[in-house]
Amino acid sequence: MVSLALLVPGPLAQPLPAMALPDMNGQMHNLQDLRNQKVVINLWATWCGPCRREMPMLEQAARQNPDVRFLFVNQGESAATIENYLRQEKLDLSQWIRLDPDSTCRRSFVRAVCPQRCSLVATRCNGPRWARSVAKC
């Protein structure tokens, strides 16, 4: 599964999928509203070991890079499950979390982004290398 997509506006950028995702409070957010911004979309789940290991690093990257919009799009879990995980791990990510109960976002990115072999996609890799690459955006 692709875990991260770094979408930088420009002539090679793939458009964001035309979809709206709810935040933890149920408010809907349209992904296309972010079309002219640098965006990192992390597709994750609480049951995913690599996702759990990278979340503290991603929270730090989000705080250190305010010019980049981070979205943590949860794949198929309830807000209660996510809240429990965040509380247990002492993570403060609620403002950046979006819910994707049917994993629609994952299917959109696999189809739209992965076939393009260019710098627009960042797949899961060691935290420090990824964090340095975000800082260069």
PDB file of C-alpha atoms in Angstrom:
ATOM      1  CA  MET A   1       0.000   0.000   0.000  1.00  0.00           C
ATOM      2  CA  VAL A   2       1.219   3.507  -0.759  1.00  0.00           C
ATOM      3  CA  SER A   3       1.444   5.300   2.526  1.00  0.00           C
ATOM      4  CA  LEU A   4       2.490   8.796   1.536  1.00  0.00           C
ATOM      5  CA  ALA A   5       1.784  10.974  -1.436  1.00  0.00           C
ATOM      6  CA  LEU A   6       3.580  14.318  -1.620  1.00  0.00           C
ATOM      7  CA  LEU A   7       1.681  16.483  -4.049  1.00  0.00           C
ATOM      8  CA  VAL A   8       3.445  19.656  -5.108  1.00  0.00           C
ATOM      9  CA  PRO A   9       1.589  22.071  -7.401  1.00  0.00           C
ATOM     10  CA  GLY A  10       3.162  22.342 -10.819  1.00  0.00           C
ATOM     11  CA  PRO A  11       2.978  21.109 -14.406  1.00  0.00           C
ATOM     12  CA  LEU A  12       3.647  17.438 -13.476  1.00  0.00           C
ATOM     13  CA  ALA A  13       1.338  17.292 -10.473  1.00  0.00           C
ATOM     14  CA  GLN A  14      -1.548  14.857 -10.561  1.00  0.00           C
ATOM     15  CA  PRO A  15      -4.843  16.439  -9.506  1.00  0.00           C
ATOM     16  CA  LEU A  16      -6.165  15.572  -6.090  1.00  0.00           C
ATOM     17  CA  PRO A  17      -9.102  13.176  -6.196  1.00  0.00           C
ATOM     18  CA  ALA A  18     -12.540  14.805  -6.291  1.00  0.00           C
ATOM     19  CA  MET A  19     -13.701  13.656  -2.880  1.00  0.00           C
ATOM     20  CA  ALA A  20     -14.619  15.009   0.502  1.00  0.00           C
ATOM     21  CA  LEU A  21     -13.522  13.300   3.705  1.00  0.00           C
ATOM     22  CA  PRO A  22     -14.803  13.926   7.234  1.00  0.00           C
ATOM     23  CA  ASP A  23     -12.560  15.015  10.069  1.00  0.00           C
ATOM     24  CA  MET A  24     -12.840  13.548  13.573  1.00  0.00           C
ATOM     25  CA  ASN A  25     -15.851  15.796  14.303  1.00  0.00           C
ATOM     26  CA  GLY A  26     -17.713  14.816  11.145  1.00  0.00           C
ATOM     27  CA  GLN A  27     -17.054  18.064   9.269  1.00  0.00           C
ATOM     28  CA  MET A  28     -16.434  17.398   5.565  1.00  0.00           C
ATOM     29  CA  HIS A  29     -13.284  18.634   3.801  1.00  0.00           C
ATOM     30  CA  ASN A  30     -12.887  18.589   0.021  1.00  0.00           C
ATOM     31  CA  LEU A  31      -9.429  17.419  -1.076  1.00  0.00           C
ATOM     32  CA  GLN A  32      -9.559  19.632  -4.147  1.00  0.00           C
ATOM     33  CA  ASP A  33      -9.592  22.697  -1.853  1.00  0.00           C
ATOM     34  CA  LEU A  34      -5.882  21.928  -1.329  1.00  0.00           C
ATOM     35  CA  ARG A  35      -5.020  21.897  -5.034  1.00  0.00           C
ATOM     36  CA  ASN A  36      -2.616  24.863  -4.984  1.00  0.00           C
ATOM     37  CA  GLN A  37      -0.748  23.799  -1.855  1.00  0.00           C
ATOM     38  CA  LYS A  38       2.036  21.396  -0.973  1.00  0.00           C
ATOM     39  CA  VAL A  39       0.239  18.398   0.521  1.00  0.00           C
ATOM     40  CA  VAL A  40       1.405  15.210   2.215  1.00  0.00           C
ATOM     41  CA  ILE A  41      -1.307  12.591   2.447  1.00  0.00           C
ATOM     42  CA  ASN A  42      -0.589   9.658   4.733  1.00  0.00           C
ATOM     43  CA  LEU A  43      -2.873   6.643   4.338  1.00  0.00           C
ATOM     44  CA  TRP A  44      -2.820   4.700   7.590  1.00  0.00           C
ATOM     45  CA  ALA A  45      -4.626   2.436  10.063  1.00  0.00           C
ATOM     46  CA  THR A  46      -4.136   1.780  13.767  1.00  0.00           C
ATOM     47  CA  TRP A  47      -3.588  -1.938  13.122  1.00  0.00           C
ATOM     48  CA  CYS A  48      -0.694  -1.253  10.696  1.00  0.00           C
ATOM     49  CA  GLY A  49       2.685  -1.760  12.421  1.00  0.00           C
ATOM     50  CA  PRO A  50       4.729   0.466  10.073  1.00  0.00           C
ATOM     51  CA  CYS A  51       2.040   3.170  10.325  1.00  0.00           C
ATOM     52  CA  ARG A  52       2.215   3.073  14.132  1.00  0.00           C
ATOM     53  CA  ARG A  53       6.005   3.352  14.104  1.00  0.00           C
ATOM     54  CA  GLU A  54       6.068   6.360  11.760  1.00  0.00           C
ATOM     55  CA  MET A  55       3.254   8.406  13.344  1.00  0.00           C
ATOM     56  CA  PRO A  56       5.440  10.218  15.932  1.00  0.00           C
ATOM     57  CA  MET A  57       7.888  11.219  13.166  1.00  0.00           C
ATOM     58  CA  LEU A  58       5.044  12.363  10.927  1.00  0.00           C
ATOM     59  CA  GLU A  59       3.514  14.415  13.740  1.00  0.00           C
ATOM     60  CA  GLN A  60       6.894  16.105  14.203  1.00  0.00           C
ATOM     61  CA  ALA A  61       7.228  16.716  10.441  1.00  0.00           C
ATOM     62  CA  ALA A  62       3.741  18.270  10.323  1.00  0.00           C
ATOM     63  CA  ARG A  63       4.603  20.653  13.160  1.00  0.00           C
ATOM     64  CA  GLN A  64       8.005  21.577  11.696  1.00  0.00           C
ATOM     65  CA  ASN A  65       6.680  22.237   8.178  1.00  0.00           C
ATOM     66  CA  PRO A  66       3.708  24.609   8.479  1.00  0.00           C
ATOM     67  CA  ASP A  67       3.976  25.471   4.765  1.00  0.00           C
ATOM     68  CA  VAL A  68       3.073  21.847   3.914  1.00  0.00           C
ATOM     69  CA  ARG A  69      -0.467  20.567   4.534  1.00  0.00           C
ATOM     70  CA  PHE A  70      -0.448  17.150   6.188  1.00  0.00           C
ATOM     71  CA  LEU A  71      -3.483  14.876   6.120  1.00  0.00           C
ATOM     72  CA  PHE A  72      -3.559  11.551   7.936  1.00  0.00           C
ATOM     73  CA  VAL A  73      -6.299   9.640   6.114  1.00  0.00           C
ATOM     74  CA  ASN A  74      -7.386   6.652   8.179  1.00  0.00           C
ATOM     75  CA  GLN A  75      -8.424   3.602   6.204  1.00  0.00           C
ATOM     76  CA  GLY A  76     -11.688   2.083   7.435  1.00  0.00           C
ATOM     77  CA  GLU A  77     -11.667   2.705  11.186  1.00  0.00           C
ATOM     78  CA  SER A  78     -14.076   4.555  13.443  1.00  0.00           C
ATOM     79  CA  ALA A  79     -13.362   7.874  15.109  1.00  0.00           C
ATOM     80  CA  ALA A  80     -13.574   6.116  18.506  1.00  0.00           C
ATOM     81  CA  THR A  81     -10.865   3.613  17.517  1.00  0.00           C
ATOM     82  CA  ILE A  82      -8.642   6.428  16.262  1.00  0.00           C
ATOM     83  CA  GLU A  83      -9.208   8.568  19.373  1.00  0.00           C
ATOM     84  CA  ASN A  84      -8.312   5.614  21.597  1.00  0.00           C
ATOM     85  CA  TYR A  85      -5.105   5.021  19.614  1.00  0.00           C
ATOM     86  CA  LEU A  86      -4.093   8.709  19.725  1.00  0.00           C
ATOM     87  CA  ARG A  87      -4.717   8.891  23.474  1.00  0.00           C
ATOM     88  CA  GLN A  88      -2.809   5.653  24.113  1.00  0.00           C
ATOM     89  CA  GLU A  89       0.187   6.779  22.031  1.00  0.00           C
ATOM     90  CA  LYS A  90       0.054  10.390  23.303  1.00  0.00           C
ATOM     91  CA  LEU A  91      -0.222  11.772  19.767  1.00  0.00           C
ATOM     92  CA  ASP A  92      -1.898  15.091  18.976  1.00  0.00           C
ATOM     93  CA  LEU A  93      -2.936  14.570  15.357  1.00  0.00           C
ATOM     94  CA  SER A  94      -6.687  15.135  15.483  1.00  0.00           C
ATOM     95  CA  GLN A  95      -6.544  18.384  13.489  1.00  0.00           C
ATOM     96  CA  TRP A  96      -4.934  16.558  10.543  1.00  0.00           C
ATOM     97  CA  ILE A  97      -6.936  13.321  10.576  1.00  0.00           C
ATOM     98  CA  ARG A  98      -9.513  12.535   7.930  1.00  0.00           C
ATOM     99  CA  LEU A  99     -11.698   9.429   7.882  1.00  0.00           C
ATOM    100  CA  ASP A 100     -11.970   7.211   4.826  1.00  0.00           C
ATOM    101  CA  PRO A 101     -14.314   4.396   5.897  1.00  0.00           C
ATOM    102  CA  ASP A 102     -14.394   2.717   2.460  1.00  0.00           C
ATOM    103  CA  SER A 103     -10.685   3.246   1.559  1.00  0.00           C
ATOM    104  CA  THR A 104     -11.776   5.272  -1.457  1.00  0.00           C
ATOM    105  CA  CYS A 105      -8.801   7.604  -1.150  1.00  0.00           C
ATOM    106  CA  ARG A 106      -6.308   4.719  -1.314  1.00  0.00           C
ATOM    107  CA  ARG A 107      -7.849   3.410  -4.514  1.00  0.00           C
ATOM    108  CA  SER A 108      -7.751   6.902  -6.045  1.00  0.00           C
ATOM    109  CA  PHE A 109      -4.060   7.391  -5.278  1.00  0.00           C
ATOM    110  CA  VAL A 110      -3.008   3.936  -6.421  1.00  0.00           C
ATOM    111  CA  ARG A 111      -4.680   4.575  -9.763  1.00  0.00           C
ATOM    112  CA  ALA A 112      -3.746   8.247 -10.180  1.00  0.00           C
ATOM    113  CA  VAL A 113      -0.319   8.614  -8.619  1.00  0.00           C
ATOM    114  CA  CYS A 114       1.608   5.361  -8.396  1.00  0.00           C
ATOM    115  CA  PRO A 115       2.050   4.686 -12.113  1.00  0.00           C
ATOM    116  CA  GLN A 116       3.800   8.043 -12.467  1.00  0.00           C
ATOM    117  CA  ARG A 117       7.474   7.478 -11.610  1.00  0.00           C
ATOM    118  CA  CYS A 118       8.384  10.981 -10.552  1.00  0.00           C
ATOM    119  CA  SER A 119       9.116  13.018  -7.447  1.00  0.00           C
ATOM    120  CA  LEU A 120       5.448  13.532  -6.639  1.00  0.00           C
ATOM    121  CA  VAL A 121       5.169  10.280  -4.700  1.00  0.00           C
ATOM    122  CA  ALA A 122       6.952   9.476  -1.459  1.00  0.00           C
ATOM    123  CA  THR A 123       6.569   5.867  -0.413  1.00  0.00           C
ATOM    124  CA  ARG A 124       7.223   4.613   3.083  1.00  0.00           C
ATOM    125  CA  CYS A 125      10.903   4.819   3.969  1.00  0.00           C
ATOM    126  CA  ASN A 126      13.097   5.450   6.985  1.00  0.00           C
ATOM    127  CA  GLY A 127      11.872   8.425   8.980  1.00  0.00           C
ATOM    128  CA  PRO A 128      14.983  10.607   8.902  1.00  0.00           C
ATOM    129  CA  ARG A 129      15.387  10.351   5.118  1.00  0.00           C
ATOM    130  CA  TRP A 130      11.738  11.220   4.543  1.00  0.00           C
ATOM    131  CA  ALA A 131      11.812  14.102   7.021  1.00  0.00           C
ATOM    132  CA  ARG A 132      14.785  15.675   5.227  1.00  0.00           C
ATOM    133  CA  SER A 133      13.012  15.375   1.885  1.00  0.00           C
ATOM    134  CA  VAL A 134       9.935  17.162   3.248  1.00  0.00           C
ATOM    135  CA  ALA A 135      12.098  19.985   4.546  1.00  0.00           C
ATOM    136  CA  LYS A 136      13.368  20.597   0.987  1.00  0.00           C
ATOM    137  CA  CYS A 137       9.868  21.042  -0.460  1.00  0.00           C
TER     138      CYS A 137
END
